[in-house]
PDB file of N, CA and C in Angstrom:
ATOM      1  N   MET A   1     -40.709-151.323  20.902  1.00 92.00           N
ATOM      2  CA  MET A   1     -39.928-150.707  21.953  1.00 92.00           C
ATOM      3  C   MET A   1     -38.948-149.713  21.332  1.00 92.00           C
ATOM      4  N   LYS A   2     -38.621-148.712  22.117  1.00 94.00           N
ATOM      5  CA  LYS A   2     -37.750-147.641  21.657  1.00 94.00           C
ATOM      6  C   LYS A   2     -36.636-147.427  22.683  1.00 94.00           C
ATOM      7  N   THR A   3     -35.438-147.101  22.216  1.00 95.00           N
ATOM      8  CA  THR A   3     -34.312-146.795  23.100  1.00 95.00           C
ATOM      9  C   THR A   3     -34.070-145.295  23.077  1.00 95.00           C
ATOM     10  N   GLU A   4     -33.926-144.720  24.252  1.00 94.00           N
ATOM     11  CA  GLU A   4     -33.717-143.278  24.410  1.00 94.00           C
ATOM     12  C   GLU A   4     -32.455-143.063  25.233  1.00 94.00           C
ATOM     13  N   LYS A   5     -31.546-142.236  24.737  1.00 95.00           N
ATOM     14  CA  LYS A   5     -30.323-141.910  25.483  1.00 95.00           C
ATOM     15  C   LYS A   5     -30.334-140.415  25.770  1.00 95.00           C
ATOM     16  N   ILE A   6     -30.249-140.067  27.063  1.00 94.00           N
ATOM     17  CA  ILE A   6     -30.351-138.676  27.484  1.00 94.00           C
ATOM     18  C   ILE A   6     -29.123-138.317  28.314  1.00 94.00           C
ATOM     19  N   THR A   7     -28.468-137.232  27.958  1.00 90.00           N
ATOM     20  CA  THR A   7     -27.343-136.725  28.743  1.00 90.00           C
ATOM     21  C   THR A   7     -27.896-135.744  29.766  1.00 90.00           C
ATOM     22  N   ILE A   8     -27.532-135.966  31.044  1.00 91.00           N
ATOM     23  CA  ILE A   8     -28.090-135.154  32.123  1.00 91.00           C
ATOM     24  C   ILE A   8     -26.991-134.435  32.906  1.00 91.00           C
ATOM     25  N   ALA A   9     -27.405-133.454  33.698  1.00 85.00           N
ATOM     26  CA  ALA A   9     -26.499-132.725  34.592  1.00 85.00           C
ATOM     27  C   ALA A   9     -26.701-133.226  36.018  1.00 85.00           C
ATOM     28  N   ASN A  10     -25.717-132.991  36.865  1.00 84.00           N
ATOM     29  CA  ASN A  10     -25.772-133.237  38.319  1.00 84.00           C
ATOM     30  C   ASN A  10     -25.655-134.694  38.738  1.00 84.00           C
ATOM     31  N   LEU A  11     -25.326-135.599  37.850  1.00 87.00           N
ATOM     32  CA  LEU A  11     -25.154-137.007  38.207  1.00 87.00           C
ATOM     33  C   LEU A  11     -23.812-137.156  38.913  1.00 87.00           C
ATOM     34  N   LYS A  12     -23.850-137.550  40.195  1.00 84.00           N
ATOM     35  CA  LYS A  12     -22.635-137.541  40.998  1.00 84.00           C
ATOM     36  C   LYS A  12     -22.204-138.891  41.542  1.00 84.00           C
ATOM     37  N   CYS A  13     -23.158-139.777  41.840  1.00 86.00           N
ATOM     38  CA  CYS A  13     -22.768-140.982  42.577  1.00 86.00           C
ATOM     39  C   CYS A  13     -23.811-142.092  42.412  1.00 86.00           C
ATOM     40  N   ALA A  14     -23.560-143.194  43.102  1.00 87.00           N
ATOM     41  CA  ALA A  14     -24.475-144.339  43.061  1.00 87.00           C
ATOM     42  C   ALA A  14     -25.831-143.992  43.665  1.00 87.00           C
ATOM     43  N   GLY A  15     -25.853-143.066  44.628  1.00 86.00           N
ATOM     44  CA  GLY A  15     -27.129-142.631  45.203  1.00 86.00           C
ATOM     45  C   GLY A  15     -27.997-141.955  44.155  1.00 86.00           C
ATOM     46  N   CYS A  16     -27.371-141.118  43.336  1.00 88.00           N
ATOM     47  CA  CYS A  16     -28.089-140.464  42.237  1.00 88.00           C
ATOM     48  C   CYS A  16     -28.645-141.524  41.288  1.00 88.00           C
ATOM     49  N   GLU A  17     -27.803-142.487  40.944  1.00 91.00           N
ATOM     50  CA  GLU A  17     -28.215-143.556  40.032  1.00 91.00           C
ATOM     51  C   GLU A  17     -29.425-144.307  40.572  1.00 91.00           C
ATOM     52  N   THR A  18     -29.396-144.643  41.856  1.00 91.00           N
ATOM     53  CA  THR A  18     -30.497-145.390  42.468  1.00 91.00           C
ATOM     54  C   THR A  18     -31.799-144.619  42.377  1.00 91.00           C
ATOM     55  N   THR A  19     -31.753-143.334  42.730  1.00 92.00           N
ATOM     56  CA  THR A  19     -32.962-142.511  42.687  1.00 92.00           C
ATOM     57  C   THR A  19     -33.489-142.382  41.266  1.00 92.00           C
ATOM     58  N   ILE A  20     -32.617-142.069  40.326  1.00 95.00           N
ATOM     59  CA  ILE A  20     -33.042-141.889  38.938  1.00 95.00           C
ATOM     60  C   ILE A  20     -33.674-143.172  38.408  1.00 95.00           C
ATOM     61  N   LYS A  21     -33.005-144.282  38.613  1.00 95.00           N
ATOM     62  CA  LYS A  21     -33.508-145.554  38.096  1.00 95.00           C
ATOM     63  C   LYS A  21     -34.860-145.906  38.705  1.00 95.00           C
ATOM     64  N   SER A  22     -34.981-145.806  40.022  1.00 95.00           N
ATOM     65  CA  SER A  22     -36.242-146.197  40.669  1.00 95.00           C
ATOM     66  C   SER A  22     -37.394-145.284  40.259  1.00 95.00           C
ATOM     67  N   GLU A  23     -37.123-143.997  40.104  1.00 96.00           N
ATOM     68  CA  GLU A  23     -38.185-143.062  39.722  1.00 96.00           C
ATOM     69  C   GLU A  23     -38.590-143.210  38.258  1.00 96.00           C
ATOM     70  N   LEU A  24     -37.635-143.433  37.375  1.00 97.00           N
ATOM     71  CA  LEU A  24     -37.982-143.601  35.960  1.00 97.00           C
ATOM     72  C   LEU A  24     -38.728-144.906  35.718  1.00 97.00           C
ATOM     73  N   LEU A  25     -38.405-145.942  36.478  1.00 97.00           N
ATOM     74  CA  LEU A  25     -39.109-147.218  36.314  1.00 97.00           C
ATOM     75  C   LEU A  25     -40.566-147.140  36.766  1.00 97.00           C
ATOM     76  N   LYS A  26     -40.922-146.100  37.508  1.00 96.00           N
ATOM     77  CA  LYS A  26     -42.317-145.892  37.928  1.00 96.00           C
ATOM     78  C   LYS A  26     -43.181-145.345  36.795  1.00 96.00           C
ATOM     79  N   ILE A  27     -42.551-144.806  35.756  1.00 97.00           N
ATOM     80  CA  ILE A  27     -43.300-144.249  34.630  1.00 97.00           C
ATOM     81  C   ILE A  27     -43.846-145.402  33.796  1.00 97.00           C
ATOM     82  N   GLU A  28     -45.147-145.372  33.573  1.00 95.00           N
ATOM     83  CA  GLU A  28     -45.780-146.422  32.779  1.00 95.00           C
ATOM     84  C   GLU A  28     -45.183-146.449  31.375  1.00 95.00           C
ATOM     85  N   GLY A  29     -44.748-147.626  30.959  1.00 96.00           N
ATOM     86  CA  GLY A  29     -44.169-147.789  29.633  1.00 96.00           C
ATOM     87  C   GLY A  29     -42.656-147.907  29.635  1.00 96.00           C
ATOM     88  N   VAL A  30     -42.008-147.562  30.764  1.00 97.00           N
ATOM     89  CA  VAL A  30     -40.549-147.699  30.854  1.00 97.00           C
ATOM     90  C   VAL A  30     -40.235-149.142  31.215  1.00 97.00           C
ATOM     91  N   ASP A  31     -39.447-149.795  30.382  1.00 97.00           N
ATOM     92  CA  ASP A  31     -39.112-151.204  30.565  1.00 97.00           C
ATOM     93  C   ASP A  31     -37.797-151.392  31.316  1.00 97.00           C
ATOM     94  N   SER A  32     -36.782-150.589  30.970  1.00 97.00           N
ATOM     95  CA  SER A  32     -35.494-150.704  31.666  1.00 97.00           C
ATOM     96  C   SER A  32     -34.766-149.368  31.639  1.00 97.00           C
ATOM     97  N   VAL A  33     -33.888-149.197  32.635  1.00 98.00           N
ATOM     98  CA  VAL A  33     -33.095-147.974  32.759  1.00 98.00           C
ATOM     99  C   VAL A  33     -31.655-148.371  33.058  1.00 98.00           C
ATOM    100  N   THR A  34     -30.726-147.832  32.288  1.00 97.00           N
ATOM    101  CA  THR A  34     -29.297-148.037  32.517  1.00 97.00           C
ATOM    102  C   THR A  34     -28.654-146.663  32.638  1.00 97.00           C
ATOM    103  N   ILE A  35     -27.791-146.508  33.641  1.00 96.00           N
ATOM    104  CA  ILE A  35     -27.160-145.214  33.878  1.00 96.00           C
ATOM    105  C   ILE A  35     -25.651-145.355  33.753  1.00 96.00           C
ATOM    106  N   ASP A  36     -25.051-144.443  32.997  1.00 94.00           N
ATOM    107  CA  ASP A  36     -23.600-144.406  32.822  1.00 94.00           C
ATOM    108  C   ASP A  36     -23.095-143.135  33.494  1.00 94.00           C
ATOM    109  N   GLN A  37     -22.640-143.279  34.730  1.00 90.00           N
ATOM    110  CA  GLN A  37     -22.208-142.126  35.516  1.00 90.00           C
ATOM    111  C   GLN A  37     -21.007-141.427  34.885  1.00 90.00           C
ATOM    112  N   GLU A  38     -20.120-142.186  34.301  1.00 89.00           N
ATOM    113  CA  GLU A  38     -18.913-141.614  33.696  1.00 89.00           C
ATOM    114  C   GLU A  38     -19.241-140.657  32.553  1.00 89.00           C
ATOM    115  N   ASN A  39     -20.286-140.980  31.784  1.00 90.00           N
ATOM    116  CA  ASN A  39     -20.674-140.149  30.642  1.00 90.00           C
ATOM    117  C   ASN A  39     -21.922-139.317  30.900  1.00 90.00           C
ATOM    118  N   ASP A  40     -22.449-139.362  32.140  1.00 89.00           N
ATOM    119  CA  ASP A  40     -23.646-138.595  32.527  1.00 89.00           C
ATOM    120  C   ASP A  40     -24.843-138.899  31.632  1.00 89.00           C
ATOM    121  N   THR A  41     -25.031-140.178  31.302  1.00 94.00           N
ATOM    122  CA  THR A  41     -26.147-140.539  30.433  1.00 94.00           C
ATOM    123  C   THR A  41     -27.102-141.519  31.098  1.00 94.00           C
ATOM    124  N   VAL A  42     -28.353-141.393  30.697  1.00 97.00           N
ATOM    125  CA  VAL A  42     -29.408-142.310  31.097  1.00 97.00           C
ATOM    126  C   VAL A  42     -29.923-142.940  29.816  1.00 97.00           C
ATOM    127  N   CYS A  43     -29.956-144.259  29.775  1.00 97.00           N
ATOM    128  CA  CYS A  43     -30.457-144.974  28.608  1.00 97.00           C
ATOM    129  C   CYS A  43     -31.704-145.739  29.036  1.00 97.00           C
ATOM    130  N   LEU A  44     -32.801-145.514  28.331  1.00 96.00           N
ATOM    131  CA  LEU A  44     -34.071-146.159  28.656  1.00 96.00           C
ATOM    132  C   LEU A  44     -34.571-146.968  27.479  1.00 96.00           C
ATOM    133  N   ILE A  45     -35.232-148.054  27.781  1.00 96.00           N
ATOM    134  CA  ILE A  45     -35.998-148.796  26.784  1.00 96.00           C
ATOM    135  C   ILE A  45     -37.448-148.642  27.216  1.00 96.00           C
ATOM    136  N   HIS A  46     -38.282-148.160  26.285  1.00 96.00           N
ATOM    137  CA  HIS A  46     -39.674-147.879  26.637  1.00 96.00           C
ATOM    138  C   HIS A  46     -40.604-148.107  25.451  1.00 96.00           C
ATOM    139  N   ASP A  47     -41.891-148.111  25.755  1.00 95.00           N
ATOM    140  CA  ASP A  47     -42.909-148.247  24.717  1.00 95.00           C
ATOM    141  C   ASP A  47     -42.785-147.109  23.710  1.00 95.00           C
ATOM    142  N   ASP A  48     -43.127-147.401  22.471  1.00 93.00           N
ATOM    143  CA  ASP A  48     -43.053-146.397  21.411  1.00 93.00           C
ATOM    144  C   ASP A  48     -43.933-145.185  21.684  1.00 93.00           C
ATOM    145  N   ASN A  49     -45.046-145.379  22.384  1.00 93.00           N
ATOM    146  CA  ASN A  49     -45.991-144.283  22.587  1.00 93.00           C
ATOM    147  C   ASN A  49     -45.662-143.394  23.791  1.00 93.00           C
ATOM    148  N   LEU A  50     -44.602-143.698  24.541  1.00 94.00           N
ATOM    149  CA  LEU A  50     -44.213-142.860  25.676  1.00 94.00           C
ATOM    150  C   LEU A  50     -43.525-141.602  25.156  1.00 94.00           C
ATOM    151  N   ASP A  51     -44.024-140.453  25.586  1.00 92.00           N
ATOM    152  CA  ASP A  51     -43.491-139.165  25.155  1.00 92.00           C
ATOM    153  C   ASP A  51     -42.166-138.873  25.865  1.00 92.00           C
ATOM    154  N   ARG A  52     -41.146-138.560  25.100  1.00 92.00           N
ATOM    155  CA  ARG A  52     -39.818-138.233  25.645  1.00 92.00           C
ATOM    156  C   ARG A  52     -39.905-137.094  26.656  1.00 92.00           C
ATOM    157  N   HIS A  53     -40.799-136.154  26.407  1.00 94.00           N
ATOM    158  CA  HIS A  53     -40.955-134.994  27.291  1.00 94.00           C
ATOM    159  C   HIS A  53     -41.328-135.423  28.716  1.00 94.00           C
ATOM    160  N   LYS A  54     -42.090-136.493  28.845  1.00 96.00           N
ATOM    161  CA  LYS A  54     -42.478-136.994  30.170  1.00 96.00           C
ATOM    162  C   LYS A  54     -41.240-137.474  30.945  1.00 96.00           C
ATOM    163  N   ILE A  55     -40.318-138.103  30.255  1.00 96.00           N
ATOM    164  CA  ILE A  55     -39.071-138.570  30.873  1.00 96.00           C
ATOM    165  C   ILE A  55     -38.219-137.374  31.286  1.00 96.00           C
ATOM    166  N   ILE A  56     -38.098-136.398  30.392  1.00 94.00           N
ATOM    167  CA  ILE A  56     -37.310-135.191  30.665  1.00 94.00           C
ATOM    168  C   ILE A  56     -37.895-134.444  31.862  1.00 94.00           C
ATOM    169  N   GLN A  57     -39.224-134.346  31.934  1.00 94.00           N
ATOM    170  CA  GLN A  57     -39.879-133.671  33.062  1.00 94.00           C
ATOM    171  C   GLN A  57     -39.569-134.374  34.377  1.00 94.00           C
ATOM    172  N   LYS A  58     -39.617-135.701  34.390  1.00 95.00           N
ATOM    173  CA  LYS A  58     -39.335-136.459  35.611  1.00 95.00           C
ATOM    174  C   LYS A  58     -37.896-136.226  36.047  1.00 95.00           C
ATOM    175  N   LEU A  59     -36.950-136.315  35.120  1.00 95.00           N
ATOM    176  CA  LEU A  59     -35.548-136.067  35.449  1.00 95.00           C
ATOM    177  C   LEU A  59     -35.365-134.650  36.005  1.00 95.00           C
ATOM    178  N   HIS A  60     -36.006-133.686  35.371  1.00 89.00           N
ATOM    179  CA  HIS A  60     -35.919-132.290  35.804  1.00 89.00           C
ATOM    180  C   HIS A  60     -36.470-132.136  37.219  1.00 89.00           C
ATOM    181  N   SER A  61     -37.595-132.779  37.510  1.00 91.00           N
ATOM    182  CA  SER A  61     -38.205-132.665  38.846  1.00 91.00           C
ATOM    183  C   SER A  61     -37.328-133.278  39.931  1.00 91.00           C
ATOM    184  N   LEU A  62     -36.481-134.224  39.560  1.00 90.00           N
ATOM    185  CA  LEU A  62     -35.566-134.857  40.511  1.00 90.00           C
ATOM    186  C   LEU A  62     -34.268-134.064  40.682  1.00 90.00           C
ATOM    187  N   GLY A  63     -34.064-133.048  39.837  1.00 85.00           N
ATOM    188  CA  GLY A  63     -32.847-132.249  39.915  1.00 85.00           C
ATOM    189  C   GLY A  63     -31.777-132.663  38.930  1.00 85.00           C
ATOM    190  N   TYR A  64     -32.169-133.448  37.924  1.00 88.00           N
ATOM    191  CA  TYR A  64     -31.226-133.914  36.905  1.00 88.00           C
ATOM    192  C   TYR A  64     -31.712-133.461  35.531  1.00 88.00           C
ATOM    193  N   PRO A  65     -31.571-132.164  35.229  1.00 87.00           N
ATOM    194  CA  PRO A  65     -32.062-131.676  33.942  1.00 87.00           C
ATOM    195  C   PRO A  65     -31.221-132.214  32.787  1.00 87.00           C
ATOM    196  N   GLU A  66     -31.840-132.221  31.623  1.00 87.00           N
ATOM    197  CA  GLU A  66     -31.087-132.591  30.426  1.00 87.00           C
ATOM    198  C   GLU A  66     -29.920-131.614  30.291  1.00 87.00           C
ATOM    199  N   ALA A  67     -28.781-132.083  29.856  1.00 81.00           N
ATOM    200  CA  ALA A  67     -27.566-131.261  29.819  1.00 81.00           C
ATOM    201  C   ALA A  67     -27.729-130.008  28.967  1.00 81.00           C
ATOM    202  N   THR A  68     -28.714-129.978  28.097  1.00 74.00           N
ATOM    203  CA  THR A  68     -28.940-128.798  27.266  1.00 74.00           C
ATOM    204  C   THR A  68     -29.746-127.731  27.994  1.00 74.00           C
ATOM    205  N   GLU A  69     -30.368-128.075  29.139  1.00 57.00           N
ATOM    206  CA  GLU A  69     -31.181-127.130  29.894  1.00 57.00           C
ATOM    207  C   GLU A  69     -30.316-126.292  30.829  1.00 57.00           C
ATOM    208  N   GLU A  70     -30.912-125.206  31.331  1.00 63.00           N
ATOM    209  CA  GLU A  70     -30.231-124.395  32.338  1.00 63.00           C
ATOM    210  C   GLU A  70     -30.164-125.187  33.638  1.00 63.00           C
ATOM    211  N   ASN A  71     -29.013-125.159  34.280  1.00 58.00           N
ATOM    212  CA  ASN A  71     -28.812-125.911  35.514  1.00 58.00           C
ATOM    213  C   ASN A  71     -28.541-124.933  36.654  1.00 58.00           C
ATOM    214  N   GLY A  72     -29.610-124.326  37.156  1.00 59.00           N
ATOM    215  CA  GLY A  72     -29.472-123.341  38.216  1.00 59.00           C
ATOM    216  C   GLY A  72     -29.317-123.975  39.591  1.00 59.00           C
ATOM    217  N   LEU A  73     -29.228-123.127  40.600  1.00 55.00           N
ATOM    218  CA  LEU A  73     -29.024-123.567  41.972  1.00 55.00           C
ATOM    219  C   LEU A  73     -30.144-124.490  42.441  1.00 55.00           C
ATOM    220  N   LEU A  74     -31.398-124.178  42.104  1.00 62.00           N
ATOM    221  CA  LEU A  74     -32.515-125.019  42.538  1.00 62.00           C
ATOM    222  C   LEU A  74     -32.360-126.442  42.013  1.00 62.00           C
ATOM    223  N   GLN A  75     -31.986-126.593  40.752  1.00 65.00           N
ATOM    224  CA  GLN A  75     -31.806-127.930  40.185  1.00 65.00           C
ATOM    225  C   GLN A  75     -30.662-128.665  40.873  1.00 65.00           C
ATOM    226  N   GLN A  76     -29.606-127.954  41.193  1.00 65.00           N
ATOM    227  CA  GLN A  76     -28.486-128.585  41.883  1.00 65.00           C
ATOM    228  C   GLN A  76     -28.897-129.046  43.278  1.00 65.00           C
ATOM    229  N   LEU A  77     -29.682-128.226  43.987  1.00 69.00           N
ATOM    230  CA  LEU A  77     -30.156-128.606  45.321  1.00 69.00           C
ATOM    231  C   LEU A  77     -31.077-129.817  45.251  1.00 69.00           C
ATOM    232  N   LYS A  78     -31.960-129.846  44.251  1.00 72.00           N
ATOM    233  CA  LYS A  78     -32.846-131.005  44.077  1.00 72.00           C
ATOM    234  C   LYS A  78     -32.030-132.269  43.843  1.00 72.00           C
ATOM    235  N   SER A  79     -30.961-132.145  43.069  1.00 71.00           N
ATOM    236  CA  SER A  79     -30.146-133.329  42.782  1.00 71.00           C
ATOM    237  C   SER A  79     -29.459-133.831  44.046  1.00 71.00           C
ATOM    238  N   TYR A  80     -29.033-132.928  44.925  1.00 72.00           N
ATOM    239  CA  TYR A  80     -28.412-133.356  46.188  1.00 72.00           C
ATOM    240  C   TYR A  80     -29.423-134.093  47.061  1.00 72.00           C
ATOM    241  N   ALA A  81     -30.668-133.603  47.100  1.00 75.00           N
ATOM    242  CA  ALA A  81     -31.712-134.286  47.873  1.00 75.00           C
ATOM    243  C   ALA A  81     -31.983-135.668  47.288  1.00 75.00           C
ATOM    244  N   SER A  82     -32.083-135.764  45.971  1.00 76.00           N
ATOM    245  CA  SER A  82     -32.308-137.058  45.320  1.00 76.00           C
ATOM    246  C   SER A  82     -31.140-137.999  45.574  1.00 76.00           C
ATOM    247  N   CYS A  83     -29.948-137.462  45.558  1.00 74.00           N
ATOM    248  CA  CYS A  83     -28.741-138.245  45.809  1.00 74.00           C
ATOM    249  C   CYS A  83     -28.793-138.850  47.213  1.00 74.00           C
ATOM    250  N   MET A  84     -29.149-138.045  48.204  1.00 76.00           N
ATOM    251  CA  MET A  84     -29.215-138.530  49.587  1.00 76.00           C
ATOM    252  C   MET A  84     -30.273-139.623  49.738  1.00 76.00           C
ATOM    253  N   ILE A  85     -31.418-139.450  49.088  1.00 78.00           N
ATOM    254  CA  ILE A  85     -32.470-140.472  49.138  1.00 78.00           C
ATOM    255  C   ILE A  85     -31.942-141.771  48.553  1.00 78.00           C
ATOM    256  N   GLY A  86     -31.246-141.684  47.435  1.00 76.00           N
ATOM    257  CA  GLY A  86     -30.673-142.878  46.812  1.00 76.00           C
ATOM    258  C   GLY A  86     -29.651-143.551  47.701  1.00 76.00           C
ATOM    259  N   LYS A  87     -28.815-142.761  48.379  1.00 75.00           N
ATOM    260  CA  LYS A  87     -27.819-143.336  49.286  1.00 75.00           C
ATOM    261  C   LYS A  87     -28.487-144.044  50.456  1.00 75.00           C
ATOM    262  N   ILE A  88     -29.529-143.441  51.001  1.00 82.00           N
ATOM    263  CA  ILE A  88     -30.266-144.069  52.104  1.00 82.00           C
ATOM    264  C   ILE A  88     -30.899-145.367  51.634  1.00 82.00           C
ATOM    265  N   ASN A  89     -31.494-145.355  50.439  1.00 80.00           N
ATOM    266  CA  ASN A  89     -32.094-146.574  49.894  1.00 80.00           C
ATOM    267  C   ASN A  89     -31.050-147.658  49.674  1.00 80.00           C
ATOM    268  N   ASN A  90     -29.855-147.279  49.233  1.00 77.00           N
ATOM    269  CA  ASN A  90     -28.778-148.260  49.046  1.00 77.00           C
ATOM    270  C   ASN A  90     -28.362-148.875  50.374  1.00 77.00           C
ATOM    271  N   LEU A  91     -28.339-148.082  51.441  1.00 74.00           N
ATOM    272  CA  LEU A  91     -27.954-148.587  52.759  1.00 74.00           C
ATOM    273  C   LEU A  91     -28.984-149.546  53.338  1.00 74.00           C
ATOM    274  N   SER A  92     -30.256-149.319  53.005  1.00 72.00           N
ATOM    275  CA  SER A  92     -31.320-150.143  53.580  1.00 72.00           C
ATOM    276  C   SER A  92     -31.542-151.453  52.836  1.00 72.00           C
ATOM    277  N   ARG A  93     -30.875-151.636  51.695  1.00 68.00           N
ATOM    278  CA  ARG A  93     -31.012-152.884  50.934  1.00 68.00           C
ATOM    279  C   ARG A  93     -30.196-153.985  51.592  1.00 68.00           C
ATOM    280  N   PRO A  94     -30.753-155.199  51.624  1.00 69.00           N
ATOM    281  CA  PRO A  94     -29.973-156.316  52.173  1.00 69.00           C
ATOM    282  C   PRO A  94     -28.802-156.648  51.256  1.00 69.00           C
ATOM    283  N   LYS A  95     -27.681-156.995  51.845  1.00 64.00           N
ATOM    284  CA  LYS A  95     -26.492-157.381  51.083  1.00 64.00           C
ATOM    285  C   LYS A  95     -26.638-158.819  50.615  1.00 64.00           C
ATOM    286  N   ASP A  96     -26.157-159.094  49.406  1.00 60.00           N
ATOM    287  CA  ASP A  96     -26.218-160.463  48.858  1.00 60.00           C
ATOM    288  C   ASP A  96     -25.163-161.338  49.477  1.00 60.00           C
TER     289      ASP A  96
END
């Protein structure tokens, strides 16, 4: 297993966290995802053979590019859409 820490742009709230976590866990080989909103980082534990580029592509498609990438208006809009989906998913979860 390998640990990967990625600093991303556009991470704003718990809705963003929910979307990022649920989408990254769909990638075959990803074992766990931890998000640190304060530091804008995503930490993953995954199989050694999983290509980092695949993770970066998924984050980019959701509107959360790696902090070293260009963060244009389209990426910001994608992140707002992902954020709203995450917020809706959080609302639909049963409370413990």
